[in-house]
């Protein structure tokens, strides 16, 4: 299994992705359009993004969960800061992983199916 996505890598990917469209990298639309294909390829076992998708799903559930409302009521700014950090990490993770998936798709399409003989 590949390396897990680290927090700093997610934040770096977010910054890089926001500027990538002007430098010839995949646009935000291409990355978001790749998300369903990435989920399907992971579900089929073709792509190794299972753990990363699970982490992104957990982060999404954390952000939208109504249980998280309690800290905002009592801790105001600190309750909102943890959500802001989680949303930023999630955005960076999605952008980073979709870029990785698009690179994987490009490499995969250039491979000619067949058997390797020793």
PDB file of C-alpha atoms in Angstrom, residues 13-108:
ATOM      1  CA  UNK A  13      -1.392  20.117  -2.724  1.00  0.00           C
ATOM      2  CA  UNK A  14      -4.229  22.551  -2.065  1.00  0.00           C
ATOM      3  CA  UNK A  15      -1.974  25.547  -2.707  1.00  0.00           C
ATOM      4  CA  UNK A  16      -0.425  23.905  -5.781  1.00  0.00           C
ATOM      5  CA  UNK A  17      -3.799  22.883  -7.220  1.00  0.00           C
ATOM      6  CA  UNK A  18      -5.271  26.347  -6.906  1.00  0.00           C
ATOM      7  CA  UNK A  19      -2.442  27.645  -9.094  1.00  0.00           C
ATOM      8  CA  UNK A  20      -2.112  24.610 -11.412  1.00  0.00           C
ATOM      9  CA  UNK A  21      -4.718  25.598 -14.001  1.00  0.00           C
ATOM     10  CA  UNK A  22      -2.653  28.518 -15.199  1.00  0.00           C
ATOM     11  CA  UNK A  23       0.531  26.410 -15.403  1.00  0.00           C
ATOM     12  CA  UNK A  24      -0.839  23.526 -17.456  1.00  0.00           C
ATOM     13  CA  UNK A  25      -1.667  21.123 -14.615  1.00  0.00           C
ATOM     14  CA  UNK A  26      -5.060  19.481 -14.238  1.00  0.00           C
ATOM     15  CA  UNK A  27      -7.789  22.023 -13.672  1.00  0.00           C
ATOM     16  CA  UNK A  28     -10.101  21.911 -10.693  1.00  0.00           C
ATOM     17  CA  UNK A  29     -12.904  20.654 -12.949  1.00  0.00           C
ATOM     18  CA  UNK A  30     -10.754  17.790 -14.270  1.00  0.00           C
ATOM     19  CA  UNK A  31      -9.805  16.812 -10.733  1.00  0.00           C
ATOM     20  CA  UNK A  32     -13.405  16.834  -9.498  1.00  0.00           C
ATOM     21  CA  UNK A  33     -14.560  14.890 -12.576  1.00  0.00           C
ATOM     22  CA  UNK A  34     -11.902  12.254 -11.788  1.00  0.00           C
ATOM     23  CA  UNK A  35     -13.288  11.682  -8.272  1.00  0.00           C
ATOM     24  CA  UNK A  36     -16.099   9.238  -9.269  1.00  0.00           C
ATOM     25  CA  UNK A  37     -13.686   7.305 -11.527  1.00  0.00           C
ATOM     26  CA  UNK A  38     -11.209   7.131  -8.662  1.00  0.00           C
ATOM     27  CA  UNK A  39     -13.863   5.763  -6.305  1.00  0.00           C
ATOM     28  CA  UNK A  40     -14.907   3.125  -8.869  1.00  0.00           C
ATOM     29  CA  UNK A  41     -11.310   2.070  -9.569  1.00  0.00           C
ATOM     30  CA  UNK A  42     -10.638   1.797  -5.836  1.00  0.00           C
ATOM     31  CA  UNK A  43     -13.810  -0.241  -5.271  1.00  0.00           C
ATOM     32  CA  UNK A  44     -12.747  -2.635  -8.058  1.00  0.00           C
ATOM     33  CA  UNK A  45      -9.303  -3.008  -6.514  1.00  0.00           C
ATOM     34  CA  UNK A  46      -7.517  -1.483  -9.506  1.00  0.00           C
ATOM     35  CA  UNK A  47      -6.305   1.628  -7.680  1.00  0.00           C
ATOM     36  CA  UNK A  48      -4.632   1.655  -4.257  1.00  0.00           C
ATOM     37  CA  UNK A  49      -6.502   4.626  -2.794  1.00  0.00           C
ATOM     38  CA  UNK A  50      -8.639   2.735  -0.270  1.00  0.00           C
ATOM     39  CA  UNK A  51      -7.095   4.072   2.931  1.00  0.00           C
ATOM     40  CA  UNK A  52      -6.896   7.618   1.604  1.00  0.00           C
ATOM     41  CA  UNK A  53     -10.545   7.515   0.478  1.00  0.00           C
ATOM     42  CA  UNK A  54     -11.542   6.178   3.898  1.00  0.00           C
ATOM     43  CA  UNK A  55      -9.710   9.068   5.580  1.00  0.00           C
ATOM     44  CA  UNK A  56     -11.386  11.596   3.287  1.00  0.00           C
ATOM     45  CA  UNK A  57     -14.791  10.020   3.971  1.00  0.00           C
ATOM     46  CA  UNK A  58     -14.176  10.186   7.721  1.00  0.00           C
ATOM     47  CA  UNK A  59     -13.144  13.849   7.435  1.00  0.00           C
ATOM     48  CA  UNK A  60     -16.300  14.628   5.451  1.00  0.00           C
ATOM     49  CA  UNK A  61     -18.440  12.865   8.048  1.00  0.00           C
ATOM     50  CA  UNK A  62     -16.695  14.825  10.816  1.00  0.00           C
ATOM     51  CA  UNK A  63     -17.355  18.168   9.133  1.00  0.00           C
ATOM     52  CA  UNK A  64     -21.026  17.523   8.337  1.00  0.00           C
ATOM     53  CA  UNK A  65     -21.812  15.650  11.558  1.00  0.00           C
ATOM     54  CA  UNK A  66     -24.370  17.365  13.804  1.00  0.00           C
ATOM     55  CA  UNK A  67     -22.491  16.023  16.856  1.00  0.00           C
ATOM     56  CA  UNK A  68     -19.750  18.537  16.116  1.00  0.00           C
ATOM     57  CA  UNK A  69     -22.181  21.430  16.762  1.00  0.00           C
ATOM     58  CA  UNK A  70     -21.693  21.148  20.534  1.00  0.00           C
ATOM     59  CA  UNK A  71     -18.088  22.426  20.571  1.00  0.00           C
ATOM     60  CA  UNK A  72     -19.114  25.424  18.459  1.00  0.00           C
ATOM     61  CA  UNK A  73     -21.789  26.338  20.992  1.00  0.00           C
ATOM     62  CA  UNK A  74     -19.449  26.246  23.981  1.00  0.00           C
ATOM     63  CA  UNK A  75     -15.994  26.880  22.530  1.00  0.00           C
ATOM     64  CA  UNK A  76     -16.982  29.286  19.704  1.00  0.00           C
ATOM     65  CA  UNK A  77     -13.721  30.147  17.933  1.00  0.00           C
ATOM     66  CA  UNK A  78     -11.904  26.908  18.811  1.00  0.00           C
ATOM     67  CA  UNK A  79     -14.864  24.846  17.633  1.00  0.00           C
ATOM     68  CA  UNK A  80     -14.812  26.626  14.280  1.00  0.00           C
ATOM     69  CA  UNK A  81     -11.039  26.432  13.902  1.00  0.00           C
ATOM     70  CA  UNK A  82     -11.026  22.623  14.028  1.00  0.00           C
ATOM     71  CA  UNK A  83     -13.660  22.558  11.269  1.00  0.00           C
ATOM     72  CA  UNK A  84     -11.666  25.040   9.169  1.00  0.00           C
ATOM     73  CA  UNK A  85      -8.515  22.945   9.520  1.00  0.00           C
ATOM     74  CA  UNK A  86     -10.432  19.781   8.627  1.00  0.00           C
ATOM     75  CA  UNK A  87     -12.042  21.369   5.556  1.00  0.00           C
ATOM     76  CA  UNK A  88      -8.662  22.700   4.402  1.00  0.00           C
ATOM     77  CA  UNK A  89      -7.042  19.281   4.898  1.00  0.00           C
ATOM     78  CA  UNK A  90      -9.941  17.588   3.093  1.00  0.00           C
ATOM     79  CA  UNK A  91      -9.722  19.964   0.112  1.00  0.00           C
ATOM     80  CA  UNK A  92      -5.965  19.470  -0.134  1.00  0.00           C
ATOM     81  CA  UNK A  93      -6.338  15.699   0.191  1.00  0.00           C
ATOM     82  CA  UNK A  94      -8.978  15.497  -2.526  1.00  0.00           C
ATOM     83  CA  UNK A  95      -6.893  17.641  -4.872  1.00  0.00           C
ATOM     84  CA  UNK A  96      -3.701  15.727  -4.146  1.00  0.00           C
ATOM     85  CA  UNK A  97      -5.284  12.308  -4.500  1.00  0.00           C
ATOM     86  CA  UNK A  98      -7.143  13.180  -7.705  1.00  0.00           C
ATOM     87  CA  UNK A  99      -3.882  14.467  -9.184  1.00  0.00           C
ATOM     88  CA  UNK A 100      -2.205  11.192  -8.202  1.00  0.00           C
ATOM     89  CA  UNK A 101      -5.137   9.278  -9.724  1.00  0.00           C
ATOM     90  CA  UNK A 102      -4.971  11.243 -12.987  1.00  0.00           C
ATOM     91  CA  UNK A 103      -1.255  10.439 -13.249  1.00  0.00           C
ATOM     92  CA  UNK A 104      -2.041   6.766 -12.562  1.00  0.00           C
ATOM     93  CA  UNK A 105      -4.741   6.810 -15.276  1.00  0.00           C
ATOM     94  CA  UNK A 106      -2.331   8.353 -17.779  1.00  0.00           C
ATOM     95  CA  UNK A 107       0.354   5.734 -17.045  1.00  0.00           C
ATOM     96  CA  UNK A 108      -2.213   2.958 -17.189  1.00  0.00           C
TER      97      UNK A 108
END
